[in-house]
Amino acid sequence: MNFTHKLFFKLLVFLILISILPLLLAGWLSYNHSSKTLNNEIDKEAANVLEEKLTTLNLLMNDLQRMAEILAKNNIVSTFLNNQDGKDKYYQLFTQLDPFLDSLQPIRPETIGITLISDKQLIYFYGYSFHPDKDPFLANSWMPDLSQIGNAPYITSLHARPYDQRNSDQQVFSFVQQIWSQTFSSQGVLVVDFPVEVLEQWFGGKTAQSASGTFIIDPKGNILYPQMPSALSREYVKIHNQQVNSITLPNGDHYRVFRKTVTQIGWTIVSYFPEKDLYAAIYNYRDVIITILGISVLFCLLASLYISHRTARPITKLAELMKKVEGGDLNQRFPINQRDEIGQLGISFNQMIQRIQELIEDVYIEQREKRSAEITALQAQINPHFLYNALESINSLARRNKQHQISKQIALLGKLFRFSISTFTEIVPLKQEIAYVKHYLLIHQLRMQGTEEFHYHIQIPYPHHELYTIKWILQPIVENAIIHGLEPQRNGTILIKGEVHGEDLMISVKDNGAGIAKNTLEKILFQLENNAETLTKYEKKVGLYNVQSRIRLHFGSKYGITIDSSPGEGTTVSLLLPRRITTDEKYVNRR
């Protein structure tokens, strides 16, 4: 029955319509209004935070440009830029520039190095030990193209200081600006180095565990700050470049991210805030709504479950039992716990199942007896008991006349017949079938000796020899392979293989003989699938059809013979059998 037709479903829908839907609607409207209000507050707070960061950067740029202007107006600096008198004058100016830079550094005490490079490639350094053997200062990869920046200030990306003898690996960013002498006859480049840690002083106050924070990104996309791990992944900041957006991390945390670029220096400021903190108030309100809603829903569900349980459970139980009976489980019985109409229905159900079991048992016994009679009749077609004594007499005559080849063939044939009459059970070990077919193959090898080349190989692992199957299923297949496959071309090989796949045993007989034409093969396959039992009974077919019929009678339609062949390429006949480790009838006689 469709779930929507059940009483339980109808009652549940009614309760939802009168109680749960109004609560859901009110909660959604309230939550939606609060979310809009909170988003406005978030935008205002983010704007204030970004404004504070921009103010810090503007102060930095103003101070550095003021330092550049002071340097450009200084007579000593102007003399350094105009110096044409060689190294003596150059070193003399060092002693004059040092006191001046001492008085200038307090403008930005965070600096760790100031460098002046004249257009004559003379270099003055302050605050560090210059390494004279390194590449030209202006050839460093982090230096900007001076022809492109003109007189505008420039902030570099993070870089090392190979020009510092003591701290060549220290990471810094640098302020770069071209300055002119007082007479504008010469120019130079001012480079002021700041350690990367100074960003923590300007924008810090946060730790690795802080839920909100700030990123500083240079024009090349490198993150200058923070250097320590932060709550928000650095990759997320680089990927999401919208001015305002929301980000969800793999752990489920949600963040609001705001960014703004300082066009003067190309830096981008990114501020992020956890939504769980910003939305704390609305989340609390939402939790109250959900709690009230949950209690209401639970009450309605409990009421509907109680009513439906009392009225529908017995009928549902009976329907489940009927489904199991339809699936073949006839051991089901309906528990009789009530004396009403449902109880009477259960009694009738139990009586019906009992009667069905009795009828099935009767049919099973009748079919088993019928099948046993059919198998006995099929075995009689190929049981050679009456020939054994006659062959023994012929063998004695051949030995007296010294016909050893004939005697050997008759002895092998006698062994075949002895196998045939040695047991009256249909289920035999696989090793007995293997021995039987070996003797049969030896007879044909002797028969073909001298005129034809005939070989055979049996590749069935020894553990499989202890499995059980019905007898006389390999010899007819091998006989067909020799007569119809190898004899027309007077040579060839037969390969017999056996493999276990789960609960099945696959045995294949393969020859490299003449093969079977497509039309003939299609006809054989059709007869095997549809008429094997009829052909065996009434037309006395004792080859493939006999084997197919007996396999199906014993093991059911899942098992049987398949053939794969092409003219001139040989034939493979495969027998799919159940993997049996016992002769117990309850494991083998079933459809």
Coordinates of C-alpha atoms in Angstrom, one line a residue:
M1 CA 0.0 0.0 0.0
N2 CA 1.2 3.5 -0.8
F3 CA 2.3 5.4 2.3
T4 CA 0.1 8.3 1.5
H5 CA -3.0 6.1 1.7
K6 CA -2.3 5.0 5.3
L7 CA -4.2 6.3 8.3
F8 CA -0.9 7.3 10.0
F9 CA 0.0 9.6 7.1
K10 CA -3.3 11.3 6.9
L11 CA -3.4 12.0 10.7
L12 CA 0.2 13.4 10.6
V13 CA -0.6 15.7 7.7
F14 CA -3.6 17.1 9.6
L15 CA -1.6 17.8 12.7
I16 CA 1.1 19.5 10.7
L17 CA -1.4 21.8 8.9
I18 CA -3.0 23.0 12.1
S19 CA 0.0 23.3 14.4
I20 CA 3.5 23.1 12.9
L21 CA 3.1 25.3 9.7
P22 CA 2.0 28.5 11.6
L23 CA 5.0 28.1 13.9
L24 CA 7.3 27.6 11.0
L25 CA 6.0 30.7 9.2
A26 CA 6.3 32.9 12.3
G27 CA 9.8 31.7 13.0
W28 CA 10.9 32.2 9.4
L29 CA 9.6 35.8 9.2
S30 CA 11.2 36.7 12.5
Y31 CA 14.5 35.1 11.6
N32 CA 14.5 36.8 8.2
H33 CA 13.9 40.3 9.7
S34 CA 16.6 39.9 12.3
S35 CA 19.1 38.6 9.7
K36 CA 18.7 41.7 7.6
T37 CA 19.2 44.0 10.6
L38 CA 22.3 42.2 11.7
N39 CA 23.8 42.3 8.2
N40 CA 23.6 46.1 8.2
E41 CA 25.3 46.2 11.6
I42 CA 28.1 43.9 10.3
D43 CA 28.7 46.1 7.3
K44 CA 29.0 49.1 9.5
E45 CA 31.4 47.4 11.9
A46 CA 33.5 46.1 9.0
A47 CA 33.7 49.6 7.5
N48 CA 35.0 51.0 10.8
V49 CA 37.6 48.3 11.1
L50 CA 38.8 48.8 7.5
E51 CA 38.9 52.6 8.1
E52 CA 41.2 52.1 11.1
K53 CA 43.6 50.0 9.0
L54 CA 43.5 52.6 6.2
T55 CA 44.3 55.3 8.6
T56 CA 47.3 53.4 9.9
L57 CA 48.6 52.9 6.4
N58 CA 48.0 56.5 5.5
L59 CA 50.0 57.6 8.5
L60 CA 52.9 55.3 7.5
M61 CA 52.9 56.7 3.9
N62 CA 52.8 60.3 5.2
D63 CA 55.7 59.8 7.5
L64 CA 57.8 58.1 4.9
Q65 CA 57.1 60.7 2.3
R66 CA 57.9 63.4 4.9
M67 CA 61.2 61.6 5.5
A68 CA 61.9 61.6 1.8
E69 CA 61.2 65.3 1.6
I70 CA 63.5 66.1 4.5
L71 CA 66.3 64.0 2.9
A72 CA 65.8 65.7 -0.4
K73 CA 66.1 69.2 1.2
N74 CA 69.2 68.4 3.2
N75 CA 72.5 69.9 2.0
I76 CA 74.5 66.8 2.9
V77 CA 72.2 64.5 1.1
S78 CA 72.2 66.8 -1.9
T79 CA 76.0 66.8 -1.9
F80 CA 76.0 63.0 -1.7
L81 CA 73.8 62.8 -4.8
N82 CA 75.9 65.4 -6.7
N83 CA 79.2 63.8 -5.6
Q84 CA 81.7 63.7 -8.5
D85 CA 84.9 63.7 -6.4
G86 CA 85.4 60.0 -6.0
K87 CA 85.6 57.7 -3.0
D88 CA 87.4 60.0 -0.6
K89 CA 84.6 62.5 -0.7
Y90 CA 82.1 59.6 -0.6
Y91 CA 83.5 58.2 2.7
Q92 CA 83.8 61.7 4.2
L93 CA 80.0 62.2 3.6
F94 CA 79.3 59.0 5.5
T95 CA 80.4 60.7 8.8
Q96 CA 78.2 63.7 8.1
L97 CA 75.1 61.7 7.0
D98 CA 75.1 59.4 10.1
P99 CA 74.2 62.1 12.7
F100 CA 71.5 63.4 10.3
L101 CA 69.9 60.0 9.9
D102 CA 70.1 59.6 13.7
S103 CA 67.9 62.6 14.1
L104 CA 65.6 61.5 11.2
Q105 CA 64.9 57.9 12.3
P106 CA 62.6 58.7 15.3
I107 CA 59.9 59.7 12.7
R108 CA 59.5 55.9 12.1
P109 CA 61.6 54.1 14.7
E110 CA 60.5 50.7 13.3
T111 CA 63.0 51.0 10.4
I112 CA 65.9 48.5 10.4
G113 CA 67.8 50.0 7.5
I114 CA 67.9 53.1 5.3
T115 CA 69.8 53.1 2.0
L116 CA 70.6 55.9 -0.4
I117 CA 71.8 55.1 -4.0
S118 CA 73.0 57.9 -6.2
D119 CA 72.7 57.8 -9.9
K120 CA 76.5 57.2 -9.9
Q121 CA 75.8 53.9 -8.0
L122 CA 77.3 55.2 -4.8
I123 CA 75.5 53.7 -1.8
Y124 CA 75.0 55.0 1.7
F125 CA 73.6 52.6 4.2
Y126 CA 72.3 53.3 7.7
G127 CA 71.3 50.9 10.5
Y128 CA 72.9 47.7 9.0
S129 CA 76.3 46.4 7.7
F130 CA 76.3 46.6 3.9
H131 CA 77.6 43.6 1.9
P132 CA 79.7 45.2 -0.9
D133 CA 80.3 41.9 -2.9
K134 CA 76.6 41.3 -3.8
D135 CA 74.9 42.2 -7.1
P136 CA 74.2 45.9 -7.7
F137 CA 71.6 47.1 -5.3
L138 CA 69.1 48.2 -7.9
A139 CA 69.3 44.8 -9.7
N140 CA 67.5 43.0 -6.9
S141 CA 64.3 41.3 -8.2
W142 CA 62.1 43.0 -5.7
M143 CA 63.1 46.5 -6.8
P144 CA 60.5 48.3 -9.0
D145 CA 61.1 49.6 -12.5
L146 CA 62.1 53.2 -11.6
S147 CA 61.1 54.5 -15.0
Q148 CA 57.5 53.3 -14.4
I149 CA 57.0 54.6 -10.8
G150 CA 58.5 58.0 -11.4
N151 CA 58.4 60.1 -8.3
A152 CA 55.5 58.1 -6.7
P153 CA 56.2 56.1 -3.5
Y154 CA 56.3 52.3 -3.8
I155 CA 56.0 49.5 -1.2
T156 CA 57.8 46.3 -2.2
S157 CA 56.7 42.7 -1.6
L158 CA 58.4 40.7 1.1
H159 CA 62.1 40.0 0.3
A160 CA 65.3 38.9 1.9
R161 CA 68.3 41.2 2.5
P162 CA 71.3 39.7 0.7
Y163 CA 72.9 43.2 1.0
D164 CA 73.0 42.8 4.8
Q165 CA 76.1 41.0 6.0
R166 CA 74.6 40.0 9.3
N167 CA 70.9 39.3 8.6
S168 CA 70.8 38.4 4.9
D169 CA 67.8 36.0 5.3
Q170 CA 65.7 38.4 7.3
Q171 CA 62.3 39.1 5.7
V172 CA 61.4 42.7 5.2
F173 CA 59.3 45.0 3.0
S174 CA 60.7 48.3 1.7
F175 CA 59.5 51.8 1.0
V176 CA 61.1 53.0 -2.3
Q177 CA 61.0 56.6 -3.7
Q178 CA 63.2 58.6 -6.1
I179 CA 64.6 61.8 -4.7
W180 CA 66.4 64.7 -6.3
S181 CA 69.2 67.0 -5.2
Q182 CA 68.4 70.6 -4.3
T183 CA 69.5 71.7 -7.7
F184 CA 67.6 68.9 -9.5
S185 CA 70.8 68.0 -11.3
S186 CA 71.2 64.6 -9.8
Q187 CA 68.8 62.1 -8.4
G188 CA 68.9 59.0 -6.3
V189 CA 66.8 56.3 -4.7
L190 CA 65.7 56.1 -1.1
V191 CA 65.0 52.6 0.3
V192 CA 63.7 52.2 3.8
D193 CA 63.5 48.6 5.2
F194 CA 60.8 47.5 7.7
P195 CA 60.8 44.0 9.4
V196 CA 57.8 42.0 8.6
E197 CA 57.1 41.8 12.4
V198 CA 56.3 45.5 12.3
L199 CA 52.9 44.7 10.7
E200 CA 52.0 43.0 13.9
Q201 CA 52.6 46.3 15.8
W202 CA 50.4 48.2 13.3
F203 CA 47.6 45.7 12.7
G204 CA 48.1 43.2 15.5
G205 CA 46.5 42.5 18.8
K206 CA 45.3 39.1 17.4
T207 CA 46.6 35.7 18.1
A208 CA 46.5 32.4 16.2
Q209 CA 43.3 31.5 18.2
S210 CA 41.5 34.8 17.4
A211 CA 38.2 34.2 15.6
S212 CA 38.5 37.5 13.6
G213 CA 41.4 39.3 12.2
T214 CA 43.1 41.1 9.3
F215 CA 45.2 40.1 6.3
I216 CA 47.6 42.4 4.4
I217 CA 48.2 41.3 0.8
D218 CA 50.9 43.0 -1.5
P219 CA 50.3 43.7 -5.2
K220 CA 51.8 40.3 -6.2
G221 CA 49.3 38.4 -4.1
N222 CA 51.7 37.6 -1.2
I223 CA 50.3 37.7 2.3
L224 CA 52.4 40.1 4.3
Y225 CA 50.4 39.8 7.5
P226 CA 49.9 37.7 9.6
Q227 CA 52.9 35.4 9.4
M228 CA 51.5 33.1 12.1
P229 CA 48.5 30.7 11.3
S230 CA 45.1 32.4 11.5
A231 CA 41.6 31.3 12.0
L232 CA 40.9 31.8 8.3
S233 CA 43.0 29.9 5.7
R234 CA 45.4 32.0 3.7
E235 CA 44.3 30.2 0.5
Y236 CA 40.6 31.2 1.1
V237 CA 41.7 34.8 1.3
K238 CA 43.5 34.6 -2.0
I239 CA 40.8 32.7 -3.9
H240 CA 37.8 34.9 -2.8
N241 CA 38.5 38.3 -4.1
Q242 CA 35.0 39.9 -3.9
Q243 CA 34.8 43.1 -1.9
V244 CA 32.3 41.6 0.5
N245 CA 31.5 37.9 0.6
S246 CA 30.8 34.9 2.9
I247 CA 33.1 31.9 3.2
T248 CA 32.3 28.4 4.6
L249 CA 35.4 26.4 5.8
P250 CA 35.6 22.6 5.5
N251 CA 35.0 22.3 9.2
G252 CA 31.6 24.1 8.8
D253 CA 32.6 27.6 10.2
H254 CA 31.1 30.5 8.4
Y255 CA 33.0 33.9 7.9
R256 CA 32.1 37.3 6.6
V257 CA 35.0 38.7 4.6
F258 CA 35.6 42.4 3.6
R259 CA 38.4 43.7 1.5
K260 CA 39.6 47.1 0.2
T261 CA 42.7 48.0 -1.9
V262 CA 44.9 51.0 -1.1
T263 CA 45.5 52.3 -4.6
Q264 CA 48.5 54.4 -3.6
I265 CA 50.7 51.4 -2.7
G266 CA 48.7 48.5 -4.1
W267 CA 48.2 46.8 -0.8
T268 CA 44.8 45.0 0.0
I269 CA 43.4 45.0 3.5
V270 CA 41.1 42.0 4.2
S271 CA 39.1 41.8 7.5
Y272 CA 37.2 38.7 8.5
F273 CA 34.6 38.0 11.2
P274 CA 33.1 34.7 12.3
E275 CA 29.3 34.7 11.7
K276 CA 28.7 32.6 14.8
D277 CA 29.9 35.6 16.9
L278 CA 28.1 38.2 14.8
Y279 CA 24.9 36.3 14.6
A280 CA 24.9 35.1 18.3
A281 CA 21.8 37.0 19.2
I282 CA 19.8 35.8 16.2
Y283 CA 21.1 32.3 16.7
N284 CA 19.8 32.3 20.3
Y285 CA 16.4 33.5 19.1
R286 CA 16.4 30.9 16.4
D287 CA 17.2 28.2 18.9
V288 CA 14.2 29.2 21.0
I289 CA 12.0 29.0 18.0
I290 CA 13.4 25.6 17.1
T291 CA 12.9 24.3 20.6
I292 CA 9.3 25.4 20.7
L293 CA 8.7 24.0 17.3
G294 CA 10.4 20.7 18.2
I295 CA 8.3 20.2 21.3
S296 CA 5.1 20.9 19.3
V297 CA 6.2 18.5 16.5
L298 CA 7.1 15.8 19.0
F299 CA 3.7 16.1 20.8
C300 CA 1.9 15.8 17.5
L301 CA 4.0 12.9 16.3
L302 CA 3.5 11.0 19.6
A303 CA -0.2 11.5 19.5
S304 CA -0.5 10.3 15.9
L305 CA 1.8 7.3 16.6
Y306 CA -0.2 6.2 19.6
I307 CA -3.5 6.3 17.7
S308 CA -2.2 4.6 14.6
H309 CA -0.4 2.0 16.6
R310 CA -3.5 0.9 18.4
T311 CA -5.6 0.6 15.2
A312 CA -3.2 -0.2 12.3
R313 CA -0.5 -2.4 13.9
P314 CA -2.3 -5.7 13.7
I315 CA -3.2 -5.2 10.0
T316 CA 0.3 -4.0 9.2
K317 CA 1.7 -7.1 10.9
L318 CA -0.6 -9.4 8.9
A319 CA 0.5 -7.6 5.7
E320 CA 4.2 -8.1 6.6
L321 CA 3.6 -11.8 7.2
M322 CA 1.9 -12.2 3.8
K323 CA 4.8 -10.5 2.1
K324 CA 7.2 -13.0 3.7
V325 CA 4.9 -15.9 2.7
E326 CA 5.0 -14.5 -0.9
G327 CA 8.8 -14.7 -0.7
G328 CA 8.6 -18.4 0.1
D329 CA 8.9 -18.3 3.9
L330 CA 6.0 -20.6 5.0
N331 CA 7.1 -20.7 8.7
Q332 CA 5.3 -17.4 9.5
R333 CA 2.3 -17.4 11.9
F334 CA 0.1 -14.5 13.0
P335 CA 0.1 -14.1 16.8
I336 CA -3.5 -14.2 18.1
N337 CA -3.8 -11.6 20.8
Q338 CA -7.3 -10.4 20.3
R339 CA -10.8 -11.8 19.8
D340 CA -12.2 -9.3 17.3
E341 CA -12.4 -9.5 13.5
I342 CA -8.7 -9.1 13.2
G343 CA -8.1 -12.1 15.4
Q344 CA -10.4 -14.2 13.3
L345 CA -8.6 -13.1 10.2
G346 CA -5.3 -14.1 11.8
I347 CA -6.7 -17.6 12.6
S348 CA -7.8 -18.1 9.0
F349 CA -4.4 -16.9 7.8
N350 CA -2.6 -19.5 9.9
Q351 CA -4.8 -22.3 8.8
M352 CA -4.2 -21.3 5.1
I353 CA -0.4 -21.3 5.5
Q354 CA -0.5 -24.7 7.3
R355 CA -2.5 -26.2 4.4
I356 CA -0.2 -24.7 1.8
Q357 CA 2.8 -26.3 3.6
E358 CA 1.2 -29.7 3.5
L359 CA 0.4 -29.4 -0.2
I360 CA 4.0 -28.3 -1.1
E361 CA 5.4 -31.2 0.9
D362 CA 3.2 -33.6 -1.0
V363 CA 4.3 -32.1 -4.4
Y364 CA 7.9 -32.2 -3.3
I365 CA 7.9 -35.9 -2.5
E366 CA 6.1 -36.7 -5.7
Q367 CA 8.6 -34.7 -7.8
R368 CA 11.6 -36.2 -6.0
E369 CA 10.4 -39.7 -6.8
K370 CA 9.6 -38.8 -10.4
R371 CA 13.1 -37.2 -10.8
S372 CA 14.8 -40.2 -9.3
A373 CA 13.0 -42.5 -11.8
E374 CA 14.0 -40.2 -14.7
I375 CA 17.7 -40.2 -13.6
T376 CA 17.7 -44.0 -13.3
A377 CA 16.3 -44.2 -16.9
L378 CA 18.8 -41.8 -18.2
Q379 CA 21.7 -43.7 -16.6
A380 CA 20.5 -47.0 -18.2
Q381 CA 21.2 -45.5 -21.6
I382 CA 25.0 -45.4 -21.1
N383 CA 25.5 -48.1 -18.5
P384 CA 27.7 -50.8 -20.2
H385 CA 27.5 -53.5 -17.5
F386 CA 26.6 -56.3 -19.9
L387 CA 29.7 -55.7 -22.0
Y388 CA 32.3 -56.1 -19.3
N389 CA 32.4 -59.9 -19.3
A390 CA 32.6 -60.1 -23.1
L391 CA 35.5 -57.7 -23.1
E392 CA 37.4 -59.8 -20.6
S393 CA 37.1 -62.8 -22.9
I394 CA 38.3 -60.8 -25.9
N395 CA 41.3 -59.5 -23.9
S396 CA 42.3 -63.0 -22.9
L397 CA 42.2 -64.1 -26.6
A398 CA 44.3 -61.1 -27.6
R399 CA 47.0 -61.9 -25.0
R400 CA 47.2 -65.5 -26.2
N401 CA 47.7 -64.3 -29.8
K402 CA 50.3 -61.7 -28.6
Q403 CA 48.2 -58.7 -29.8
H404 CA 49.5 -56.4 -27.1
Q405 CA 48.1 -53.1 -28.5
I406 CA 44.7 -54.7 -28.8
S407 CA 45.0 -56.2 -25.3
K408 CA 46.0 -52.8 -23.9
Q409 CA 43.0 -51.0 -25.5
I410 CA 40.6 -53.7 -24.3
A411 CA 42.1 -53.5 -20.8
L412 CA 41.5 -49.7 -20.8
L413 CA 38.0 -50.2 -22.1
G414 CA 37.4 -52.8 -19.4
K415 CA 38.4 -50.3 -16.8
L416 CA 35.9 -47.8 -18.2
F417 CA 33.2 -50.4 -17.9
R418 CA 34.3 -51.3 -14.4
F419 CA 34.0 -47.6 -13.4
S420 CA 30.5 -47.7 -14.9
I421 CA 29.3 -50.7 -12.8
S422 CA 31.4 -50.0 -9.7
T423 CA 28.8 -47.7 -8.1
F424 CA 25.0 -47.3 -8.4
T425 CA 25.0 -43.8 -6.9
E426 CA 24.5 -40.8 -9.2
I427 CA 26.7 -38.5 -7.1
V428 CA 30.5 -39.4 -7.3
P429 CA 33.7 -37.7 -6.4
L430 CA 35.2 -35.5 -9.2
K431 CA 38.4 -37.6 -9.1
Q432 CA 36.4 -40.6 -10.3
E433 CA 35.2 -38.6 -13.3
I434 CA 38.7 -37.5 -14.0
A435 CA 40.1 -41.1 -13.8
Y436 CA 37.2 -42.2 -16.1
V437 CA 38.0 -39.6 -18.8
K438 CA 41.8 -40.3 -18.6
H439 CA 41.2 -43.9 -19.5
Y440 CA 39.0 -42.9 -22.3
L441 CA 41.6 -40.5 -23.7
L442 CA 44.3 -43.1 -23.4
I443 CA 42.2 -45.5 -25.6
H444 CA 42.0 -42.8 -28.3
Q445 CA 45.7 -42.0 -28.0
L446 CA 46.4 -45.7 -28.7
R447 CA 43.9 -45.7 -31.5
M448 CA 45.5 -42.7 -33.2
Q449 CA 49.1 -43.7 -32.6
G450 CA 51.2 -43.6 -35.7
T451 CA 48.8 -41.9 -37.9
E452 CA 47.7 -38.8 -35.9
E453 CA 49.2 -36.6 -33.2
F454 CA 46.8 -36.3 -30.3
H455 CA 47.6 -34.8 -26.9
Y456 CA 45.6 -34.0 -23.8
H457 CA 46.1 -32.0 -20.6
I458 CA 44.1 -32.0 -17.4
Q459 CA 44.5 -28.9 -15.3
I460 CA 42.2 -29.4 -12.3
P461 CA 43.8 -28.5 -8.9
Y462 CA 44.0 -31.5 -6.6
P463 CA 41.9 -29.9 -3.8
H464 CA 39.0 -29.8 -6.3
H465 CA 39.2 -33.6 -6.9
E466 CA 37.5 -34.1 -3.6
L467 CA 34.4 -32.2 -4.7
Y468 CA 31.2 -34.2 -5.7
T469 CA 29.3 -34.1 -9.0
I470 CA 27.1 -36.4 -11.1
K471 CA 28.9 -39.1 -13.0
W472 CA 29.4 -39.5 -16.8
I473 CA 29.4 -35.8 -17.6
L474 CA 33.0 -35.4 -18.9
Q475 CA 33.3 -38.4 -21.2
P476 CA 30.5 -37.4 -23.6
I477 CA 32.0 -33.9 -24.0
V478 CA 35.5 -35.3 -24.6
E479 CA 34.1 -37.8 -27.1
N480 CA 32.5 -35.0 -29.1
A481 CA 35.8 -33.1 -29.0
I482 CA 37.7 -36.0 -30.5
I483 CA 35.2 -37.2 -33.1
H484 CA 33.9 -33.8 -34.3
G485 CA 36.9 -31.6 -33.5
L486 CA 40.2 -33.5 -33.9
E487 CA 39.6 -36.4 -36.2
P488 CA 38.7 -34.3 -39.2
Q489 CA 42.1 -32.7 -39.1
R490 CA 43.9 -35.8 -37.7
N491 CA 45.7 -34.0 -34.9
G492 CA 45.2 -31.6 -32.0
T493 CA 45.1 -31.1 -28.3
I494 CA 42.4 -31.3 -25.7
L495 CA 42.7 -29.2 -22.5
I496 CA 40.4 -29.9 -19.5
K497 CA 40.4 -27.2 -16.8
G498 CA 38.6 -26.8 -13.5
E499 CA 38.1 -23.7 -11.4
V500 CA 36.0 -22.8 -8.3
H501 CA 34.2 -19.4 -8.3
G502 CA 32.5 -18.9 -5.0
E503 CA 29.9 -21.6 -4.6
D504 CA 30.2 -22.8 -8.2
L505 CA 32.6 -25.2 -10.0
M506 CA 33.4 -24.4 -13.7
I507 CA 34.9 -27.3 -15.8
S508 CA 35.8 -26.6 -19.4
V509 CA 36.8 -28.9 -22.3
K510 CA 38.7 -27.1 -25.0
D511 CA 40.0 -28.4 -28.3
N512 CA 41.8 -26.8 -31.2
G513 CA 40.0 -28.8 -33.8
A514 CA 37.7 -28.0 -36.7
G515 CA 35.2 -25.9 -34.7
I516 CA 31.5 -25.5 -35.3
A517 CA 29.7 -23.4 -38.0
K518 CA 27.7 -20.5 -36.7
N519 CA 24.3 -21.8 -37.8
T520 CA 25.0 -25.2 -36.3
L521 CA 26.2 -23.8 -33.1
E522 CA 23.1 -21.6 -32.7
K523 CA 20.9 -24.7 -33.3
I524 CA 22.8 -26.7 -30.7
L525 CA 22.6 -24.0 -28.1
F526 CA 18.9 -23.6 -28.6
Q527 CA 18.3 -27.3 -28.2
L528 CA 20.5 -27.4 -25.1
E529 CA 18.5 -24.6 -23.5
N530 CA 15.0 -25.6 -24.5
N531 CA 14.8 -29.3 -25.6
A532 CA 17.6 -31.2 -23.9
E533 CA 15.3 -33.3 -21.7
T534 CA 12.9 -34.2 -24.6
L535 CA 15.8 -35.1 -27.0
T536 CA 17.3 -37.4 -24.3
K537 CA 14.1 -39.1 -23.4
Y538 CA 12.5 -39.7 -26.8
E539 CA 15.3 -39.4 -29.4
K540 CA 17.9 -41.2 -27.3
K541 CA 20.5 -38.4 -27.5
V542 CA 23.2 -39.6 -25.1
G543 CA 25.8 -36.9 -25.7
L544 CA 25.6 -33.1 -24.8
Y545 CA 21.8 -33.3 -24.4
N546 CA 22.0 -36.2 -21.9
V547 CA 24.6 -34.3 -19.8
Q548 CA 22.6 -31.1 -19.9
S549 CA 19.4 -32.9 -19.0
R550 CA 21.0 -34.7 -16.0
I551 CA 22.7 -31.5 -14.7
R552 CA 19.4 -29.6 -14.8
L553 CA 17.5 -32.4 -13.2
H554 CA 19.9 -32.5 -10.3
F555 CA 20.9 -28.9 -9.8
G556 CA 18.3 -26.7 -11.5
S557 CA 18.2 -24.4 -14.4
K558 CA 21.0 -22.1 -13.2
Y559 CA 23.6 -24.8 -14.0
G560 CA 24.4 -26.6 -17.3
I561 CA 26.4 -26.4 -20.5
T562 CA 27.6 -23.4 -22.6
I563 CA 29.5 -23.7 -25.9
D564 CA 31.9 -21.2 -27.5
S565 CA 33.3 -22.1 -31.0
S566 CA 34.5 -20.7 -34.3
P567 CA 35.2 -22.6 -37.5
G568 CA 38.9 -23.5 -37.7
E569 CA 39.7 -22.2 -34.2
G570 CA 38.4 -25.0 -32.0
T571 CA 35.6 -25.4 -29.5
T572 CA 35.2 -24.8 -25.7
V573 CA 32.5 -26.6 -23.8
S574 CA 32.0 -25.3 -20.3
L575 CA 30.0 -27.0 -17.5
L576 CA 28.8 -24.9 -14.6
L577 CA 28.2 -27.1 -11.6
P578 CA 27.5 -26.3 -7.9
R579 CA 30.5 -26.7 -5.6
R580 CA 29.5 -29.7 -3.5
I581 CA 31.6 -31.2 -0.6
T582 CA 29.0 -33.9 0.3
T583 CA 26.6 -36.4 -1.4
D584 CA 23.7 -35.4 0.9
E585 CA 20.5 -35.3 -1.2
K586 CA 19.2 -32.1 0.3
Y587 CA 22.2 -30.3 -1.2
V588 CA 22.0 -31.7 -4.7
N589 CA 18.4 -32.5 -5.5
R590 CA 16.8 -29.1 -5.9
R591 CA 15.6 -26.9 -8.7

